[in-house]
Structures are given as C-alpha cells and as structure tokens.
PDB file of C-alpha atoms in Angstrom:
ATOM      1  CA  MET A  89      26.409  26.990 -99.660  1.00 51.00           C
ATOM      2  CA  HIS A  90      23.452  25.892 -97.383  1.00 64.00           C
ATOM      3  CA  ALA A  91      20.074  27.216 -98.692  1.00 85.00           C
ATOM      4  CA  LYS A  92      18.193  29.886 -96.218  1.00 93.00           C
ATOM      5  CA  VAL A  93      14.699  29.857 -96.173  1.00 96.00           C
ATOM      6  CA  THR A  94      12.107  32.018 -93.816  1.00 97.00           C
ATOM      7  CA  ALA A  95       9.403  30.616 -92.542  1.00 96.00           C
ATOM      8  CA  PHE A  96       5.767  32.189 -91.586  1.00 97.00           C
ATOM      9  CA  LEU A  97       2.952  31.120 -89.523  1.00 95.00           C
ATOM     10  CA  ASP A  98       0.006  33.362 -90.614  1.00 93.00           C
ATOM     11  CA  ASP A  99       1.443  36.781 -91.241  1.00 94.00           C
ATOM     12  CA  ARG A 100       4.128  36.433 -88.618  1.00 96.00           C
ATOM     13  CA  ARG A 101       7.880  35.443 -89.534  1.00 97.00           C
ATOM     14  CA  ILE A 102       8.610  32.782 -87.070  1.00 97.00           C
ATOM     15  CA  ALA A 103      11.855  31.356 -88.237  1.00 96.00           C
ATOM     16  CA  ALA A 104      14.754  32.199 -90.923  1.00 96.00           C
ATOM     17  CA  GLY A 105      18.351  30.863 -91.686  1.00 95.00           C
ATOM     18  CA  GLU A 106      19.589  27.366 -92.906  1.00 94.00           C
ATOM     19  CA  ARG A 107      17.202  24.962 -94.181  1.00 92.00           C
ATOM     20  CA  GLY A 108      18.275  22.307 -91.389  1.00 91.00           C
ATOM     21  CA  VAL A 109      18.606  24.801 -88.547  1.00 93.00           C
ATOM     22  CA  VAL A 110      14.753  26.424 -89.263  1.00 94.00           C
ATOM     23  CA  THR A 111      13.408  23.009 -89.998  1.00 93.00           C
ATOM     24  CA  ARG A 112      14.547  21.717 -86.382  1.00 93.00           C
ATOM     25  CA  GLU A 113      13.288  25.116 -85.128  1.00 94.00           C
ATOM     26  CA  ILE A 114       9.922  24.848 -86.323  1.00 94.00           C
ATOM     27  CA  GLU A 115       9.604  20.984 -85.176  1.00 93.00           C
ATOM     28  CA  GLU A 116      10.669  22.089 -81.574  1.00 93.00           C
ATOM     29  CA  ARG A 117       8.814  25.196 -81.445  1.00 94.00           C
ATOM     30  CA  PHE A 118       5.639  24.152 -83.326  1.00 93.00           C
ATOM     31  CA  PRO A 119       5.038  20.677 -83.860  1.00 90.00           C
ATOM     32  CA  ASP A 120       0.995  21.025 -83.949  1.00 92.00           C
ATOM     33  CA  ALA A 121       1.109  23.797 -86.712  1.00 91.00           C
ATOM     34  CA  LEU A 122       3.217  22.432 -89.175  1.00 88.00           C
ATOM     35  CA  GLY A 123       0.463  22.084 -91.937  1.00 88.00           C
ATOM     36  CA  ALA A 124      -0.190  25.980 -91.578  1.00 93.00           C
ATOM     37  CA  ILE A 125       3.386  27.149 -91.771  1.00 95.00           C
ATOM     38  CA  ARG A 126       4.443  28.334 -95.103  1.00 96.00           C
ATOM     39  CA  VAL A 127       8.216  28.405 -95.963  1.00 96.00           C
ATOM     40  CA  PHE A 128      10.195  30.393 -98.344  1.00 97.00           C
ATOM     41  CA  ASP A 129      13.335  30.020-100.353  1.00 95.00           C
ATOM     42  CA  ASP A 130      15.209  33.252 -99.454  1.00 95.00           C
ATOM     43  CA  ALA A 131      16.782  33.376-103.262  1.00 91.00           C
ATOM     44  CA  SER A 132      13.578  32.781-105.085  1.00 93.00           C
ATOM     45  CA  GLY A 133      10.872  34.041-102.717  1.00 95.00           C
ATOM     46  CA  ARG A 134       8.885  30.589-104.027  1.00 95.00           C
ATOM     47  CA  VAL A 135       7.505  28.497-101.559  1.00 95.00           C
ATOM     48  CA  THR A 136       9.378  25.351-100.556  1.00 93.00           C
ATOM     49  CA  ASP A 137       9.021  22.316 -98.480  1.00 91.00           C
ATOM     50  CA  LEU A 138      10.904  21.285 -95.634  1.00 89.00           C
ATOM     51  CA  ASP A 139      11.516  17.378 -94.396  1.00 86.00           C
ATOM     52  CA  TYR A 140      10.276  17.586 -90.820  1.00 83.00           C
ATOM     53  CA  TRP A 141      11.186  14.984 -88.620  1.00 73.00           C
ATOM     54  CA  ASP A 142      14.165  13.890 -90.939  1.00 64.00           C
ATOM     55  CA  ALA A 143      16.477  17.292 -90.174  1.00 47.00           C
ATOM     56  CA  GLY A 144      18.834  15.041 -88.400  1.00 52.00           C
ATOM     57  CA  ARG A 145      19.603  12.401 -90.555  1.00 53.00           C
ATOM     58  CA  THR A 146      22.142  11.936 -93.275  1.00 52.00           C
ATOM     59  CA  ALA A 147      21.319  10.415 -96.903  1.00 53.00           C
ATOM     60  CA  PRO A 148      23.820   7.806 -97.717  1.00 54.00           C
ATOM     61  CA  GLU A 149      26.690   8.323 -99.391  1.00 53.00           C
ATOM     62  CA  PRO A 150      26.289   8.383-103.112  1.00 52.00           C
ATOM     63  CA  ARG A 151      27.683   5.622-105.115  1.00 58.00           C
ATOM     64  CA  GLY A 152      29.099   4.924-108.792  1.00 61.00           C
ATOM     65  CA  ARG A 153      31.038   7.286-110.719  1.00 64.00           C
ATOM     66  CA  GLY A 154      32.262  10.541-109.879  1.00 63.00           C
ATOM     67  CA  ARG A 155      33.883  11.764-106.634  1.00 67.00           C
ATOM     68  CA  PRO A 156      30.993  11.291-104.319  1.00 67.00           C
ATOM     69  CA  ARG A 157      33.255  12.222-101.191  1.00 68.00           C
ATOM     70  CA  LEU A 158      34.260  15.425-103.100  1.00 69.00           C
ATOM     71  CA  GLY A 159      30.347  16.015-103.724  1.00 67.00           C
ATOM     72  CA  VAL A 160      30.976  15.362-107.540  1.00 68.00           C
ATOM     73  CA  THR A 161      28.301  13.036-109.037  1.00 70.00           C
ATOM     74  CA  ALA A 162      28.180  11.945-112.914  1.00 73.00           C
ATOM     75  CA  ARG A 163      25.625  12.871-114.791  1.00 74.00           C
ATOM     76  CA  GLU A 164      24.959  12.969-118.540  1.00 79.00           C
ATOM     77  CA  VAL A 165      25.156  15.934-120.801  1.00 80.00           C
ATOM     78  CA  THR A 166      24.038  15.620-124.395  1.00 84.00           C
ATOM     79  CA  LEU A 167      26.236  17.623-127.085  1.00 83.00           C
ATOM     80  CA  LEU A 168      26.345  17.835-130.492  1.00 85.00           C
ATOM     81  CA  PRO A 169      29.740  16.318-132.182  1.00 87.00           C
ATOM     82  CA  ARG A 170      31.246  19.711-133.190  1.00 90.00           C
ATOM     83  CA  GLN A 171      30.653  20.834-129.350  1.00 86.00           C
ATOM     84  CA  TRP A 172      32.206  17.651-128.021  1.00 86.00           C
ATOM     85  CA  GLU A 173      35.366  18.581-130.632  1.00 88.00           C
ATOM     86  CA  TRP A 174      35.384  22.151-129.240  1.00 90.00           C
ATOM     87  CA  LEU A 175      35.134  21.001-125.225  1.00 86.00           C
ATOM     88  CA  ALA A 176      37.990  18.626-125.844  1.00 86.00           C
ATOM     89  CA  ALA A 177      40.282  20.805-127.513  1.00 91.00           C
ATOM     90  CA  GLN A 178      39.623  23.114-124.356  1.00 89.00           C
ATOM     91  CA  PRO A 179      42.812  23.432-121.594  1.00 88.00           C
ATOM     92  CA  GLY A 180      41.602  21.045-118.870  1.00 85.00           C
ATOM     93  CA  GLY A 181      39.117  18.761-120.832  1.00 82.00           C
ATOM     94  CA  ALA A 182      35.576  18.636-121.184  1.00 84.00           C
ATOM     95  CA  SER A 183      34.723  18.563-117.653  1.00 83.00           C
ATOM     96  CA  ALA A 184      36.848  21.499-116.513  1.00 85.00           C
ATOM     97  CA  THR A 185      35.852  23.784-119.259  1.00 88.00           C
ATOM     98  CA  LEU A 186      31.826  23.037-118.416  1.00 87.00           C
ATOM     99  CA  ARG A 187      32.793  23.882-114.717  1.00 85.00           C
ATOM    100  CA  ARG A 188      34.105  27.071-115.597  1.00 87.00           C
ATOM    101  CA  LEU A 189      31.742  28.080-117.833  1.00 86.00           C
ATOM    102  CA  VAL A 190      28.835  26.991-115.277  1.00 83.00           C
ATOM    103  CA  ASP A 191      30.978  29.153-112.662  1.00 80.00           C
ATOM    104  CA  GLU A 192      31.090  32.307-114.776  1.00 80.00           C
ATOM    105  CA  ALA A 193      27.196  32.027-115.874  1.00 76.00           C
ATOM    106  CA  ARG A 194      26.445  32.115-112.123  1.00 72.00           C
ATOM    107  CA  LYS A 195      28.402  34.935-111.293  1.00 71.00           C
ATOM    108  CA  GLY A 196      26.171  36.920-113.096  1.00 63.00           C
ATOM    109  CA  GLU A 197      23.150  35.436-111.323  1.00 61.00           C
ATOM    110  CA  GLY A 198      24.267  37.123-108.033  1.00 56.00           C
ATOM    111  CA  ARG A 199      21.864  38.432-105.500  1.00 55.00           C
ATOM    112  CA  ASP A 200      22.599  41.951-106.897  1.00 66.00           C
ATOM    113  CA  ASP A 201      20.311  41.363-109.836  1.00 81.00           C
ATOM    114  CA  PRO A 202      17.112  43.463-109.950  1.00 87.00           C
ATOM    115  CA  ARG A 203      15.112  41.234-112.208  1.00 89.00           C
ATOM    116  CA  ARG A 204      16.223  38.072-109.717  1.00 89.00           C
ATOM    117  CA  ARG A 205      15.037  40.292-106.477  1.00 93.00           C
ATOM    118  CA  ARG A 206      11.819  41.439-108.309  1.00 95.00           C
ATOM    119  CA  ASP A 207      10.857  38.333-109.271  1.00 95.00           C
ATOM    120  CA  ALA A 208      11.423  36.753-106.070  1.00 95.00           C
ATOM    121  CA  ALA A 209       9.415  39.557-104.324  1.00 96.00           C
ATOM    122  CA  TYR A 210       6.733  38.531-106.800  1.00 96.00           C
ATOM    123  CA  HIS A 211       6.553  34.890-106.038  1.00 96.00           C
ATOM    124  CA  PHE A 212       6.190  35.748-102.134  1.00 97.00           C
ATOM    125  CA  MET A 213       3.487  38.068-103.032  1.00 97.00           C
ATOM    126  CA  GLN A 214       1.737  35.772-105.025  1.00 95.00           C
ATOM    127  CA  ALA A 215       1.463  33.309-102.360  1.00 95.00           C
ATOM    128  CA  THR A 216       0.843  35.256 -99.482  1.00 95.00           C
ATOM    129  CA  CYS A 217      -0.700  38.947-100.646  1.00 95.00           C
ATOM    130  CA  GLY A 218      -3.187  38.271-102.876  1.00 93.00           C
ATOM    131  CA  ASP A 219      -6.172  38.938-101.307  1.00 94.00           C
ATOM    132  CA  ARG A 220      -4.435  42.227 -99.643  1.00 96.00           C
ATOM    133  CA  ARG A 221      -5.755  45.846-100.253  1.00 95.00           C
ATOM    134  CA  GLY A 222      -3.360  47.274-102.977  1.00 95.00           C
ATOM    135  CA  TYR A 223      -1.978  43.884-104.220  1.00 97.00           C
ATOM    136  CA  GLU A 224      -2.414  44.457-107.989  1.00 96.00           C
ATOM    137  CA  GLU A 225      -1.374  47.939-107.680  1.00 97.00           C
ATOM    138  CA  ALA A 226       1.552  47.190-105.918  1.00 97.00           C
ATOM    139  CA  LEU A 227       2.503  44.255-108.213  1.00 96.00           C
ATOM    140  CA  ARG A 228       2.454  46.956-111.107  1.00 97.00           C
ATOM    141  CA  ALA A 229       4.763  49.441-109.056  1.00 97.00           C
ATOM    142  CA  LEU A 230       7.066  46.400-108.564  1.00 96.00           C
ATOM    143  CA  TYR A 231       7.509  45.888-112.047  1.00 95.00           C
ATOM    144  CA  GLN A 232       7.790  49.514-113.261  1.00 95.00           C
ATOM    145  CA  GLY A 233      10.482  49.750-111.100  1.00 93.00           C
ATOM    146  CA  ASP A 234       8.555  52.440-108.654  1.00 95.00           C
ATOM    147  CA  LEU A 235       9.598  51.255-105.062  1.00 94.00           C
ATOM    148  CA  ALA A 236       8.635  54.461-103.854  1.00 95.00           C
ATOM    149  CA  ARG A 237       4.984  54.023-104.949  1.00 97.00           C
ATOM    150  CA  PHE A 238       5.316  50.013-104.367  1.00 97.00           C
ATOM    151  CA  ASP A 239       6.305  51.085-100.608  1.00 96.00           C
ATOM    152  CA  THR A 240       3.258  53.497-100.228  1.00 96.00           C
ATOM    153  CA  LEU A 241       0.990  50.825-101.246  1.00 97.00           C
ATOM    154  CA  VAL A 242       2.012  48.083 -98.950  1.00 97.00           C
ATOM    155  CA  VAL A 243       2.405  50.370 -95.966  1.00 96.00           C
ATOM    156  CA  GLY A 244      -0.606  48.959 -94.317  1.00 96.00           C
ATOM    157  CA  TRP A 245       0.539  45.169 -95.001  1.00 97.00           C
ATOM    158  CA  PRO A 246       1.745  43.464 -91.854  1.00 97.00           C
ATOM    159  CA  GLY A 247       5.172  44.106 -90.931  1.00 96.00           C
ATOM    160  CA  ASP A 248       6.764  40.732 -91.171  1.00 97.00           C
ATOM    161  CA  VAL A 249       5.823  40.771 -94.592  1.00 97.00           C
ATOM    162  CA  ARG A 250       6.725  44.315 -95.688  1.00 97.00           C
ATOM    163  CA  ALA A 251       9.744  43.319 -93.872  1.00 97.00           C
ATOM    164  CA  TYR A 252      10.370  40.107 -95.811  1.00 97.00           C
ATOM    165  CA  LEU A 253       9.516  41.986 -98.945  1.00 97.00           C
ATOM    166  CA  SER A 254      12.065  44.750 -98.188  1.00 95.00           C
ATOM    167  CA  ARG A 255      14.985  42.165 -97.838  1.00 95.00           C
ATOM    168  CA  LEU A 256      13.924  39.937-101.042  1.00 95.00           C
ATOM    169  CA  LEU A 257      14.138  43.253-103.171  1.00 94.00           C
ATOM    170  CA  GLY A 258      17.520  44.064-101.217  1.00 88.00           C
ATOM    171  CA  ALA A 259      16.609  46.955 -99.086  1.00 72.00           C
TER     172      ALA A 259
END
C-alpha cells in the first residue's frame, strides 16, 4: 500500500494522493515554490518530506538475506530465550508467528480509530494553525471529543484547512 499525502502552499491544498504522484505534480506545477510547500502524511497528520527530482528513479534491489523480490528483508529481533522457545513451538515457526502477530496488531490500528484520527488532526493543526483565532480552544474541544464546538471554533479558518481537518477526523 502506498502512502497518501496532501500538499499545501500557504492555506491552499495544491495536491493530494500517493506520495510519488504528488511529488511529480509539485515538481511540474510549482518548481519555484518547493521550499514553501508543506506536505502532510494523511495517516498521521505529520509533516513529511518528499524526494523532489528523484521520484522517477527506482532504488536498487536490496541484497542479502531475506526474499528481496517479494519485498522481504531480514532484520534482527532480540528476544529472551523463553520467548524464542515459545515462538519455535508455534505452527509455522518464529517468522510466520511474528508475521501473524504483527498483522493482527495492525488490524486494531485501522483508520476508524478515533484516537488516531484525533492525533492526526492535532499534528496538522500544530504545524499549520497555531496562530489562528480559536486555536487553543479548538484543541481543547478536539481532545474533549466535542466536535460540534470544534467545528464552530474553526469556521473562520481557510476552507482547504477545514476540509483537510474534516478528512483527518473521518467526517
């Protein structure tokens, strides 16, 4: 799955979508404004960097252990002996069990998680809205779960900013 991002120039949303597509769009449409563009990861609301002028290149295929053609790279995991024993006794062995455990844990981190959505909105607001009227009160309403008050407090903010906050919050 490719990471989705949203780019802003001042208070205007200028691009949104998969990271590579947004990177190329910004390079083509805004080559002189690259330093002024802020890009946000749609999953976390945090500022993220794009690798301008390098989007078309592909990284060399990793070498070493693992199954690189399948996207699998070998890494080190440190566990206690009793944990290794438990893993070894599981059907499919340690690697299969770890993959299953990680996949199950990730299911709980879905986009429908209200805490994750609230934190994403907070990170975006922290990066872009700190000097806006009602910012602190809006943060309090956000963390109190009072979205009606939150909407009232941000009504005077630029439309693209409000729309992105709404999207982050899952509205």
